[in-house]
Amino acid sequence: MTNNEDYIIELLLDTCLITREQVEEAQSATASGESVVETLISKELVSRTDVLRALAANNSMEFVDLSHMVITPDVLEIVPADVARRYKVIPIANVEMGLMMATSDPLNFDTFDTVTHLINRDVEWVCAAPDQIQAAILKYYGPEEAQQGDVQITDAGTAGAGASDEGDAPIIKLVTMLLLDAYKMRASDIHLEPLEKEFRVRFRVDGVLHEMPSPPKKLQQAIVSRLKIMSGTMSIAEKRVPQDGRIQVKIGKSQLDLRVSTIPTSHGESVVMRILDKTGLQLGLPQLGFLSDDQATFEQLIGLPDGIILVTGPTGSGKSTTLYACLNHINRPDRKIITVEDPVEYQMPGINQVQVMADIGMTFPAALRSMLRQAPNVIMIGEIRDMETASIAINASLTGHLVFSTLHTNDAPSAVARLADIGIQRFLISSAVRAIVAQRLVRKLCPKCKVPHELTDAELRGLRLERSQLDGASVMRGKGCDACRNLGYKGRVGIFEMFLIDDEVRNMINDGASTVELRKRARELGMRTLREDGVRKVLAGVTTADEVISATMSDAN
């Protein structure tokens, strides 16, 4: 029962359920740290039912007897079993006010707010005996399975604390449920945004933000503080400056890393958590979205003994995932692979990964210089940001190392101009770079609900197709189903533009050829643009015209 002991004792005295002498008797018999109310009940000076009836009446709540009630399936399905078990509540019936729900703790207002938020329904609370609620949960939801909703927090702040611990505070359970919901929806990010009158929650799923039920505004600071504590490194006292931290969560058999970032806003601290699912480390090249011919070409590239392979695209286009898949593909006992990253997103077995820490002098260039003394065969640089990093990467590639890295450019040929702008001489670019791969991510159609679709004239124009080119195609669209939350899409896949550097292209780079000229030559060599690769995936029934068109708006004609 919620710790409001003085209030409860005064209420029992006012309702003449106990006397002052009985309170004194219970106080003298109560050990240090124990509840006087529980002593009164254990000594049979007052019954638990009478206490609950008094509390319910004083809080304008009805006291109900569950033993003869029949709860229908349509009511039970509103409240998930794990919510009922964690918060010791049971739904009873649909009423005019919303959903009638029974609790055995009429003073636990945090639970009322949390459960109302979790089920996204108005609730009329009533009170019932705890043994009856427990019996009803067992009767209607069945015995709890050990693996169901198994969430284990393994962060520095709460090592060993599990979500199934019935003694956890409501805020802890609310945060745990938030993480579990994000995992179930396959979210890549959780956004907690303080607005003037609400604390907005949004999940990014397959690149699109979806608004979720908002927790009560009054719980905003408690939720943010809980996340900071879980990180083990963030200060709950500091609310004026941005902070970063990391949380590790185990859900079932999946190990998740959450990178936590806070920033002060006018209505409180905004929190973004990026979810890094370690089960995604074993992605193969087909899972990235390479079709068979491009996959064969790409496998040849990443099997080269030296040179630079660049992956380009804007933030959130899947560049890091592609690099990890490359390393996973070529990771063998006879190769030494070292990465320099900021931050290290995934821990990969068999690979030496170096975390950039600029505040102590461990910058990209400093890490790279030290790395080369470790005699690696393959180097992965999280991002080429400046001339010094680019120079070291190019020198490493020219001295027998295979180097993977990323750049922020819109297409593949533009990477040459970007390196030149950084300050790299063109003859070094032409000598070191073996290939440049631009990429974007598009949503995949849900395999359970995709159905044949006839492209409209507008879609054909957007894809630059003639209707005669659709012979033998398997164009699809998603109807929407429970598996994809009625979105029609589930997961994402890459579309790619591969620019291979041959001898003629090297000469063009040395002669100062423009991006337009390089792109024209790349097309002559057979390079498909991002949109053209996307079209192939539309015709294969992998994604939709809308997805490809929106992802390739900057694609040149």
Coordinates of C-alpha atoms in Angstrom, one line a residue:
M1 CA 0.0 0.0 0.0
T2 CA 1.2 3.5 -0.8
N3 CA 3.2 5.1 2.0
N4 CA 0.7 7.6 3.5
E5 CA 0.6 6.1 7.0
D6 CA -0.2 9.1 9.0
Y7 CA -3.1 10.0 6.6
I8 CA -4.4 6.4 6.8
I9 CA -4.3 6.2 10.6
E10 CA -6.1 9.6 11.0
L11 CA -8.7 8.3 8.6
L12 CA -9.2 5.1 10.5
L13 CA -9.5 7.1 13.7
D14 CA -12.1 9.5 12.2
T15 CA -14.2 6.6 11.0
C16 CA -14.0 5.0 14.4
L17 CA -12.5 1.8 13.0
I18 CA -9.7 2.0 15.5
T19 CA -9.0 3.8 18.8
R20 CA -6.1 5.9 19.9
E21 CA -5.1 3.2 22.4
Q22 CA -5.0 0.6 19.6
V23 CA -2.7 2.9 17.6
E24 CA -0.4 3.3 20.6
E25 CA -0.5 -0.5 21.1
A26 CA 0.5 -1.1 17.5
Q27 CA 3.2 1.5 17.6
S28 CA 4.8 -0.1 20.6
A29 CA 4.7 -3.5 18.8
T30 CA 6.0 -2.3 15.5
A31 CA 9.7 -2.9 14.7
S32 CA 11.8 -0.1 13.3
G33 CA 11.0 0.5 9.6
E34 CA 7.8 -1.4 9.6
S35 CA 4.3 -0.1 9.0
V36 CA 2.0 0.7 11.9
V37 CA -1.0 0.1 9.6
E38 CA 0.2 -3.4 8.7
T39 CA 0.7 -4.1 12.5
L40 CA -2.9 -3.0 13.1
I41 CA -4.0 -5.5 10.4
S42 CA -1.8 -8.4 11.6
K43 CA -3.0 -7.9 15.2
E44 CA -6.6 -8.1 13.8
L45 CA -7.3 -4.7 15.3
V46 CA -8.7 -3.7 11.9
S47 CA -9.3 -5.8 8.7
R48 CA -7.6 -5.0 5.5
T49 CA -11.0 -4.8 3.8
D50 CA -12.2 -2.2 6.2
V51 CA -9.0 -0.1 5.6
L52 CA -9.6 -0.3 1.8
R53 CA -13.3 0.5 2.1
A54 CA -12.4 3.6 4.2
L55 CA -9.8 4.8 1.8
A56 CA -12.0 4.2 -1.2
A57 CA -14.9 6.1 0.3
N58 CA -12.7 9.0 1.3
N59 CA -11.4 9.2 -2.3
S60 CA -14.9 8.9 -3.9
M61 CA -14.1 5.4 -5.2
E62 CA -16.5 2.4 -5.2
F63 CA -15.4 -0.7 -3.3
V64 CA -16.3 -3.8 -5.4
D65 CA -16.4 -7.6 -4.8
L66 CA -14.7 -9.3 -7.8
S67 CA -15.5 -12.9 -6.6
H68 CA -18.9 -13.0 -8.5
M69 CA -18.0 -10.8 -11.5
V70 CA -17.5 -12.1 -15.0
I71 CA -15.1 -10.1 -17.1
T72 CA -15.6 -10.3 -20.9
P73 CA -12.8 -10.8 -23.4
D74 CA -13.4 -7.4 -25.1
V75 CA -12.6 -5.7 -21.8
L76 CA -9.6 -7.8 -21.0
E77 CA -7.9 -7.2 -24.4
I78 CA -7.8 -3.5 -23.6
V79 CA -5.2 -4.0 -20.8
P80 CA -2.2 -6.1 -21.7
A81 CA -1.4 -8.9 -19.3
D82 CA 2.0 -7.5 -18.4
V83 CA 0.4 -4.1 -17.4
A84 CA -2.2 -5.9 -15.2
R85 CA 0.5 -7.9 -13.5
R86 CA 3.0 -5.1 -13.0
Y87 CA 0.6 -2.6 -11.6
K88 CA -1.8 -5.1 -9.9
V89 CA -4.9 -3.9 -11.6
I90 CA -7.7 -5.7 -13.4
P91 CA -10.2 -4.2 -16.0
I92 CA -13.8 -4.9 -15.1
A93 CA -16.1 -3.4 -17.7
N94 CA -16.7 -0.6 -20.2
V95 CA -18.7 2.2 -18.7
E96 CA -19.8 5.7 -19.7
M97 CA -16.6 7.2 -18.1
G98 CA -14.3 4.9 -20.1
L99 CA -12.9 1.7 -18.7
M100 CA -13.7 0.6 -15.1
M101 CA -10.5 -0.7 -13.5
A102 CA -9.9 -2.2 -10.0
T103 CA -6.9 -1.4 -7.8
S104 CA -6.1 -2.4 -4.3
D105 CA -4.2 0.8 -3.6
P106 CA -6.6 3.8 -3.8
L107 CA -3.7 6.3 -3.0
N108 CA -1.3 5.2 -5.7
F109 CA -1.9 8.1 -8.1
D110 CA 1.3 7.5 -10.0
T111 CA 0.0 4.1 -11.0
F112 CA -3.3 5.6 -12.1
D113 CA -1.5 8.1 -14.4
T114 CA 0.9 5.5 -15.7
V115 CA -1.8 2.9 -16.5
T116 CA -4.1 5.5 -18.1
H117 CA -1.2 6.5 -20.3
L118 CA -0.2 3.0 -21.2
I119 CA -3.7 1.9 -22.4
N120 CA -4.6 5.4 -23.8
R121 CA -8.1 5.3 -22.3
D122 CA -10.1 7.2 -19.8
V123 CA -10.3 5.1 -16.6
E124 CA -12.9 5.0 -13.8
W125 CA -11.0 3.6 -10.8
V126 CA -12.6 1.3 -8.2
C127 CA -11.2 -0.5 -5.3
A128 CA -11.0 -4.2 -4.6
A129 CA -9.2 -6.6 -2.2
P130 CA -5.7 -7.4 -3.3
D131 CA -6.2 -11.2 -3.1
Q132 CA -9.3 -10.9 -5.4
I133 CA -7.3 -8.8 -7.9
Q134 CA -4.5 -11.3 -7.9
A135 CA -6.9 -14.2 -8.3
A136 CA -8.7 -12.4 -11.2
I137 CA -5.4 -11.8 -13.0
L138 CA -4.5 -15.4 -12.7
K139 CA -7.9 -16.5 -13.8
Y140 CA -8.3 -14.3 -16.8
Y141 CA -4.7 -13.8 -18.0
G142 CA -3.2 -17.1 -16.9
P143 CA 0.1 -17.8 -15.2
E144 CA 3.0 -15.5 -16.0
E145 CA 5.6 -16.9 -18.4
A146 CA 9.1 -16.2 -17.4
Q147 CA 10.2 -15.0 -20.8
Q148 CA 7.2 -12.7 -21.4
G149 CA 8.2 -9.1 -21.4
D150 CA 11.6 -10.0 -20.0
V151 CA 13.5 -6.7 -19.9
Q152 CA 16.8 -6.5 -18.0
I153 CA 18.5 -3.2 -17.5
T154 CA 22.3 -3.8 -17.4
D155 CA 23.4 -0.1 -17.2
A156 CA 25.8 1.2 -14.7
G157 CA 23.0 3.1 -12.8
T158 CA 20.8 0.1 -12.1
A159 CA 22.9 -3.0 -12.6
G160 CA 20.9 -6.1 -12.2
A161 CA 17.5 -4.5 -11.9
G162 CA 14.8 -6.3 -13.8
A163 CA 11.5 -4.9 -15.1
S164 CA 9.6 -7.8 -13.5
D165 CA 10.6 -6.7 -10.0
E166 CA 7.2 -6.0 -8.4
G167 CA 8.8 -3.5 -6.0
D168 CA 9.9 -1.1 -8.8
A169 CA 8.5 2.4 -8.6
P170 CA 5.9 3.3 -11.2
I171 CA 8.3 5.6 -13.0
I172 CA 10.8 2.8 -13.4
K173 CA 8.1 0.6 -14.8
L174 CA 6.8 3.3 -17.1
V175 CA 10.3 3.8 -18.6
T176 CA 10.8 0.1 -19.0
M177 CA 7.4 -0.2 -20.8
L178 CA 8.5 2.7 -23.0
L179 CA 11.7 0.8 -24.0
L180 CA 9.8 -2.5 -24.5
D181 CA 7.1 -0.8 -26.7
A182 CA 9.9 0.8 -28.9
Y183 CA 11.6 -2.6 -29.2
K184 CA 8.3 -4.3 -30.2
M185 CA 7.7 -1.6 -32.9
R186 CA 11.3 -2.0 -34.2
A187 CA 11.9 1.7 -33.5
S188 CA 15.4 3.1 -34.3
D189 CA 14.9 6.2 -32.1
I190 CA 12.8 7.4 -29.2
H191 CA 12.0 11.1 -29.0
L192 CA 10.8 12.6 -25.7
E193 CA 9.9 16.2 -26.3
P194 CA 8.7 18.7 -23.7
L195 CA 6.0 21.0 -25.0
E196 CA 4.1 23.7 -23.2
K197 CA 1.3 21.4 -22.0
E198 CA 2.4 17.9 -22.8
F199 CA 5.4 15.6 -22.8
R200 CA 5.3 14.2 -26.4
V201 CA 6.6 10.8 -27.2
R202 CA 7.5 9.8 -30.7
F203 CA 9.1 6.6 -32.1
R204 CA 11.0 6.6 -35.4
V205 CA 10.1 3.4 -37.2
D206 CA 11.6 2.7 -40.7
G207 CA 12.6 6.3 -40.9
V208 CA 9.2 7.8 -40.1
L209 CA 8.2 9.4 -36.8
H210 CA 5.0 8.1 -35.2
E211 CA 3.4 9.9 -32.3
M212 CA 2.7 7.7 -29.2
P213 CA 0.4 8.2 -26.2
S214 CA 2.0 10.9 -24.1
P215 CA 2.7 10.3 -20.4
P216 CA 1.3 13.0 -17.9
K217 CA 3.2 16.2 -18.1
K218 CA 3.8 16.1 -14.4
L219 CA 5.9 13.0 -14.9
Q220 CA 8.3 14.7 -17.3
Q221 CA 11.1 15.5 -15.0
A222 CA 10.9 12.1 -13.2
I223 CA 11.2 10.2 -16.6
V224 CA 14.2 12.3 -17.7
S225 CA 15.9 11.8 -14.3
R226 CA 15.3 8.0 -14.5
L227 CA 16.9 7.8 -17.9
K228 CA 19.9 9.8 -16.7
I229 CA 20.3 7.5 -13.7
M230 CA 20.2 4.5 -16.0
S231 CA 23.0 5.9 -18.1
G232 CA 25.3 6.0 -15.1
T233 CA 27.2 9.0 -16.4
M234 CA 24.7 11.8 -16.8
S235 CA 23.9 14.3 -14.0
I236 CA 20.3 14.6 -12.8
A237 CA 21.2 17.9 -11.2
E238 CA 22.4 19.5 -14.4
K239 CA 19.6 20.7 -16.6
R240 CA 21.2 23.7 -18.4
V241 CA 23.7 22.0 -20.7
P242 CA 23.4 19.1 -23.2
Q243 CA 24.5 15.7 -22.0
D244 CA 25.2 12.3 -23.6
G245 CA 25.1 8.8 -22.1
R246 CA 24.6 5.2 -22.9
I247 CA 22.2 2.5 -21.6
Q248 CA 22.4 -1.2 -22.2
V249 CA 19.1 -3.1 -22.1
K250 CA 18.5 -6.9 -22.6
I251 CA 15.0 -7.7 -24.0
G252 CA 14.5 -11.4 -24.3
K253 CA 17.6 -12.6 -26.1
S254 CA 18.3 -9.3 -27.8
Q255 CA 21.0 -7.0 -26.4
L256 CA 20.3 -3.3 -27.2
D257 CA 22.5 -0.3 -26.8
L258 CA 20.8 3.0 -26.4
R259 CA 22.7 6.2 -27.0
V260 CA 21.0 8.9 -24.9
S261 CA 21.2 12.6 -25.7
T262 CA 19.6 15.5 -23.8
I263 CA 19.3 19.1 -24.7
P264 CA 17.7 21.9 -22.7
T265 CA 14.6 23.6 -24.3
S266 CA 12.2 26.3 -23.2
H267 CA 9.9 23.7 -21.6
G268 CA 12.4 21.3 -20.1
E269 CA 15.0 18.8 -21.3
S270 CA 14.4 17.1 -24.7
V271 CA 15.7 13.5 -24.8
V272 CA 16.5 11.4 -27.9
M273 CA 17.5 7.8 -27.5
R274 CA 19.0 6.0 -30.5
I275 CA 18.4 2.2 -30.3
L276 CA 21.3 0.1 -31.6
D277 CA 20.1 -3.5 -31.9
K278 CA 23.2 -5.8 -31.8
T279 CA 21.2 -8.6 -33.5
G280 CA 21.4 -6.5 -36.7
L281 CA 25.2 -6.9 -36.8
Q282 CA 25.1 -10.1 -38.9
L283 CA 23.5 -8.4 -41.9
G284 CA 24.6 -9.9 -45.2
L285 CA 24.9 -8.0 -48.4
P286 CA 21.5 -9.3 -49.7
Q287 CA 19.8 -8.0 -46.6
L288 CA 21.2 -4.5 -47.3
G289 CA 19.3 -4.4 -50.6
F290 CA 21.9 -5.4 -53.2
L291 CA 20.5 -7.2 -56.1
S292 CA 22.5 -10.2 -57.4
D293 CA 24.6 -8.3 -60.0
D294 CA 25.4 -5.4 -57.8
Q295 CA 26.2 -7.8 -54.9
A296 CA 28.8 -9.6 -57.1
T297 CA 30.4 -6.3 -58.0
F298 CA 30.5 -5.1 -54.4
E299 CA 31.9 -8.3 -53.1
Q300 CA 34.8 -7.9 -55.6
L301 CA 35.4 -4.4 -54.4
I302 CA 35.5 -5.2 -50.7
G303 CA 37.8 -8.1 -51.5
L304 CA 40.5 -5.8 -52.9
P305 CA 43.9 -5.8 -51.0
D306 CA 44.2 -1.9 -50.9
G307 CA 42.6 1.3 -51.8
I308 CA 39.7 3.4 -50.5
I309 CA 36.0 2.5 -50.8
L310 CA 33.7 5.4 -49.8
V311 CA 30.1 5.1 -48.9
T312 CA 28.2 8.5 -49.2
G313 CA 24.8 9.8 -48.4
P314 CA 23.1 12.1 -45.9
T315 CA 22.6 11.4 -42.2
G316 CA 20.3 8.4 -41.6
S317 CA 20.9 6.8 -45.0
G318 CA 22.4 3.6 -43.6
K319 CA 26.1 4.3 -44.3
S320 CA 27.3 2.8 -41.0
T321 CA 25.2 -0.3 -41.4
T322 CA 26.8 -0.9 -44.9
L323 CA 30.3 -0.5 -43.5
Y324 CA 29.6 -2.9 -40.7
A325 CA 28.2 -5.4 -43.2
C326 CA 31.3 -5.1 -45.2
L327 CA 33.5 -5.7 -42.2
N328 CA 31.4 -8.7 -41.2
H329 CA 31.7 -10.1 -44.7
I330 CA 35.5 -9.9 -44.8
N331 CA 36.2 -10.6 -41.2
R332 CA 38.5 -13.6 -41.2
P333 CA 41.2 -14.9 -38.7
D334 CA 44.0 -14.1 -41.2
R335 CA 43.0 -10.4 -41.4
K336 CA 43.5 -7.7 -38.8
I337 CA 40.8 -5.1 -38.9
I338 CA 40.8 -1.9 -36.9
T339 CA 38.1 0.8 -36.8
V340 CA 38.1 4.4 -35.6
E341 CA 34.6 5.6 -34.8
D342 CA 32.8 8.4 -33.1
P343 CA 31.0 6.8 -31.4
V344 CA 31.6 3.0 -31.5
E345 CA 28.0 2.0 -32.3
Y346 CA 28.3 -1.8 -32.3
Q347 CA 30.9 -4.1 -30.7
M348 CA 32.0 -6.6 -33.3
P349 CA 33.8 -9.8 -32.3
G350 CA 37.3 -10.2 -33.8
I351 CA 37.6 -6.5 -34.7
N352 CA 39.7 -3.9 -32.9
Q353 CA 37.5 -0.8 -32.4
V354 CA 38.8 2.6 -31.3
Q355 CA 36.6 5.2 -29.8
V356 CA 37.4 8.8 -30.6
M357 CA 37.7 11.0 -27.5
A358 CA 38.6 14.5 -28.6
D359 CA 38.6 15.9 -25.1
I360 CA 41.7 13.9 -24.2
G361 CA 43.4 14.3 -27.6
M362 CA 42.2 11.0 -29.2
T363 CA 41.0 12.6 -32.4
F364 CA 40.5 10.8 -35.7
P365 CA 44.0 11.8 -37.0
A366 CA 45.7 10.8 -33.7
A367 CA 43.9 7.5 -33.6
L368 CA 44.7 6.8 -37.3
R369 CA 48.4 7.5 -36.8
S370 CA 48.6 5.1 -33.9
M371 CA 46.5 2.5 -35.7
L372 CA 48.9 2.3 -38.6
R373 CA 51.6 1.1 -36.2
Q374 CA 49.4 -1.8 -35.3
A375 CA 49.9 -3.3 -38.9
P376 CA 46.3 -3.7 -39.8
N377 CA 45.1 -5.1 -43.2
V378 CA 41.8 -3.3 -43.2
I379 CA 40.9 0.1 -41.7
M380 CA 37.4 1.6 -41.2
I381 CA 37.1 5.3 -40.5
G382 CA 33.7 6.3 -39.3
E383 CA 33.7 9.5 -41.3
I384 CA 36.2 11.6 -43.3
R385 CA 35.6 15.1 -41.9
D386 CA 38.8 17.1 -42.6
M387 CA 42.0 17.2 -44.6
E388 CA 44.2 15.6 -42.0
T389 CA 41.9 12.5 -41.7
A390 CA 41.6 12.3 -45.4
S391 CA 45.3 12.5 -46.0
I392 CA 46.1 9.8 -43.5
A393 CA 43.4 7.6 -45.0
I394 CA 44.8 8.1 -48.5
N395 CA 48.4 7.5 -47.5
A396 CA 47.2 4.3 -45.7
S397 CA 45.5 3.1 -48.9
L398 CA 48.6 3.8 -51.0
T399 CA 50.8 1.8 -48.6
G400 CA 48.8 -1.5 -48.9
H401 CA 45.8 -1.0 -46.7
L402 CA 42.1 -1.4 -47.6
V403 CA 40.3 1.6 -46.2
F404 CA 36.5 2.0 -45.7
S405 CA 35.0 5.3 -44.8
T406 CA 32.0 7.6 -45.3
L407 CA 31.4 11.1 -46.7
H408 CA 28.3 13.4 -46.7
T409 CA 27.5 13.9 -50.4
N410 CA 24.2 13.5 -52.4
D411 CA 25.6 11.2 -55.0
A412 CA 28.7 9.1 -55.8
P413 CA 30.5 11.3 -58.3
S414 CA 30.2 14.4 -56.0
A415 CA 32.6 12.6 -53.5
V416 CA 35.5 13.5 -55.8
A417 CA 34.7 17.2 -55.6
R418 CA 34.2 16.9 -51.8
L419 CA 37.6 15.4 -51.3
A420 CA 39.2 18.1 -53.5
D421 CA 37.3 20.8 -51.5
I422 CA 38.8 19.3 -48.3
G423 CA 42.2 19.9 -49.7
I424 CA 43.3 16.6 -51.2
Q425 CA 45.2 16.8 -54.4
R426 CA 43.5 15.2 -57.4
F427 CA 46.3 12.9 -58.3
L428 CA 46.0 11.4 -54.8
I429 CA 42.3 11.0 -55.1
S430 CA 42.6 9.2 -58.5
S431 CA 45.4 6.9 -57.2
A432 CA 43.7 5.9 -53.9
V433 CA 39.9 5.7 -54.5
R434 CA 38.7 2.4 -55.9
A435 CA 34.9 3.0 -55.8
I436 CA 32.3 5.3 -54.4
V437 CA 28.9 4.0 -53.3
A438 CA 26.0 6.4 -52.7
Q439 CA 23.0 5.1 -50.9
R440 CA 19.5 5.9 -49.5
L441 CA 17.0 3.8 -47.5
V442 CA 13.5 3.1 -48.6
R443 CA 10.8 1.3 -46.7
K444 CA 10.1 -2.4 -47.7
L445 CA 6.6 -3.6 -48.4
C446 CA 5.2 -5.8 -45.7
P447 CA 5.5 -9.4 -46.9
K448 CA 2.2 -10.4 -45.2
C449 CA -0.1 -7.9 -46.8
K450 CA 1.5 -6.8 -50.1
V451 CA -0.8 -7.2 -53.1
P452 CA -0.4 -6.5 -56.9
H453 CA -0.6 -2.9 -57.9
E454 CA -0.9 -1.1 -61.2
L455 CA 1.3 2.0 -61.4
T456 CA -0.5 5.2 -62.1
D457 CA 0.5 7.6 -64.9
A458 CA 2.0 10.0 -62.3
E459 CA 4.0 7.2 -60.8
L460 CA 5.3 6.1 -64.2
R461 CA 6.4 9.7 -64.9
G462 CA 8.1 9.9 -61.5
L463 CA 10.0 6.7 -62.2
R464 CA 10.7 7.7 -65.8
L465 CA 9.1 4.5 -67.1
E466 CA 6.9 3.6 -70.0
R467 CA 4.0 1.3 -69.5
S468 CA 5.5 -1.1 -72.1
Q469 CA 8.5 -1.6 -69.7
L470 CA 6.3 -3.2 -67.1
D471 CA 6.1 -6.6 -68.8
G472 CA 7.1 -9.3 -66.4
A473 CA 7.2 -6.8 -63.4
S474 CA 5.8 -7.7 -60.0
V475 CA 4.7 -4.2 -58.8
M476 CA 3.1 -4.4 -55.4
R477 CA 1.6 -2.2 -52.7
G478 CA 0.9 -2.8 -49.0
K479 CA -2.7 -3.1 -47.8
G480 CA -1.8 -2.8 -44.2
C481 CA -2.2 -5.5 -41.5
D482 CA -1.5 -6.2 -37.9
A483 CA 2.1 -7.3 -38.6
C484 CA 2.9 -3.8 -40.0
R485 CA 0.6 -1.8 -37.8
N486 CA -1.6 -1.1 -40.9
L487 CA 1.3 0.9 -42.6
G488 CA 1.9 -1.5 -45.5
Y489 CA 5.6 -1.3 -44.8
K490 CA 7.9 -3.3 -42.6
G491 CA 11.7 -2.7 -42.5
R492 CA 13.9 -0.8 -44.8
V493 CA 16.2 -1.6 -47.7
G494 CA 19.0 0.3 -49.5
I495 CA 19.1 1.6 -53.0
F496 CA 22.6 2.2 -54.4
E497 CA 24.6 4.0 -56.9
M498 CA 28.1 2.4 -57.5
F499 CA 30.8 4.6 -59.2
L500 CA 33.7 2.4 -60.2
I501 CA 37.0 4.2 -60.8
D502 CA 38.7 2.9 -64.0
D503 CA 41.8 4.2 -65.8
E504 CA 39.9 6.7 -67.9
V505 CA 38.1 8.1 -64.8
R506 CA 41.4 8.5 -63.1
N507 CA 42.7 10.5 -66.0
M508 CA 39.6 12.7 -65.9
I509 CA 40.0 13.3 -62.1
N510 CA 43.7 14.3 -62.7
D511 CA 42.6 16.7 -65.4
G512 CA 40.1 18.4 -63.1
A513 CA 36.9 17.0 -64.7
S514 CA 33.7 18.4 -63.2
T515 CA 31.1 16.3 -61.3
V516 CA 28.8 16.5 -64.3
E517 CA 31.6 15.1 -66.6
L518 CA 32.4 12.4 -64.1
R519 CA 28.8 11.4 -63.8
K520 CA 28.4 11.2 -67.6
R521 CA 31.4 8.9 -67.8
A522 CA 30.1 6.8 -64.9
R523 CA 26.8 6.4 -66.7
E524 CA 28.7 5.3 -69.8
L525 CA 30.4 2.6 -67.7
G526 CA 27.0 1.3 -66.6
M527 CA 26.4 3.1 -63.3
R528 CA 22.8 3.0 -62.3
T529 CA 21.5 6.1 -60.5
L530 CA 19.8 5.9 -57.2
R531 CA 16.4 6.2 -58.8
E532 CA 17.2 3.6 -61.4
D533 CA 18.2 1.1 -58.7
G534 CA 15.0 2.0 -56.9
V535 CA 13.0 1.4 -60.0
R536 CA 14.4 -2.1 -60.2
K537 CA 13.2 -2.7 -56.6
V538 CA 9.7 -1.3 -57.4
L539 CA 9.4 -3.7 -60.4
A540 CA 10.6 -6.6 -58.2
G541 CA 7.9 -5.9 -55.6
V542 CA 10.3 -4.8 -52.9
T543 CA 9.1 -1.2 -52.3
T544 CA 6.8 1.3 -53.8
A545 CA 7.1 4.1 -56.4
D546 CA 6.3 6.7 -53.7
E547 CA 9.2 5.6 -51.5
V548 CA 11.7 5.7 -54.4
I549 CA 10.6 9.0 -55.7
S550 CA 10.7 10.7 -52.3
A551 CA 14.1 9.2 -51.5
T552 CA 15.7 10.3 -54.8
M553 CA 14.3 13.8 -55.3
S554 CA 17.8 15.1 -55.9
D555 CA 18.6 12.5 -58.5
A556 CA 19.8 14.1 -61.7
N557 CA 17.9 13.5 -64.9

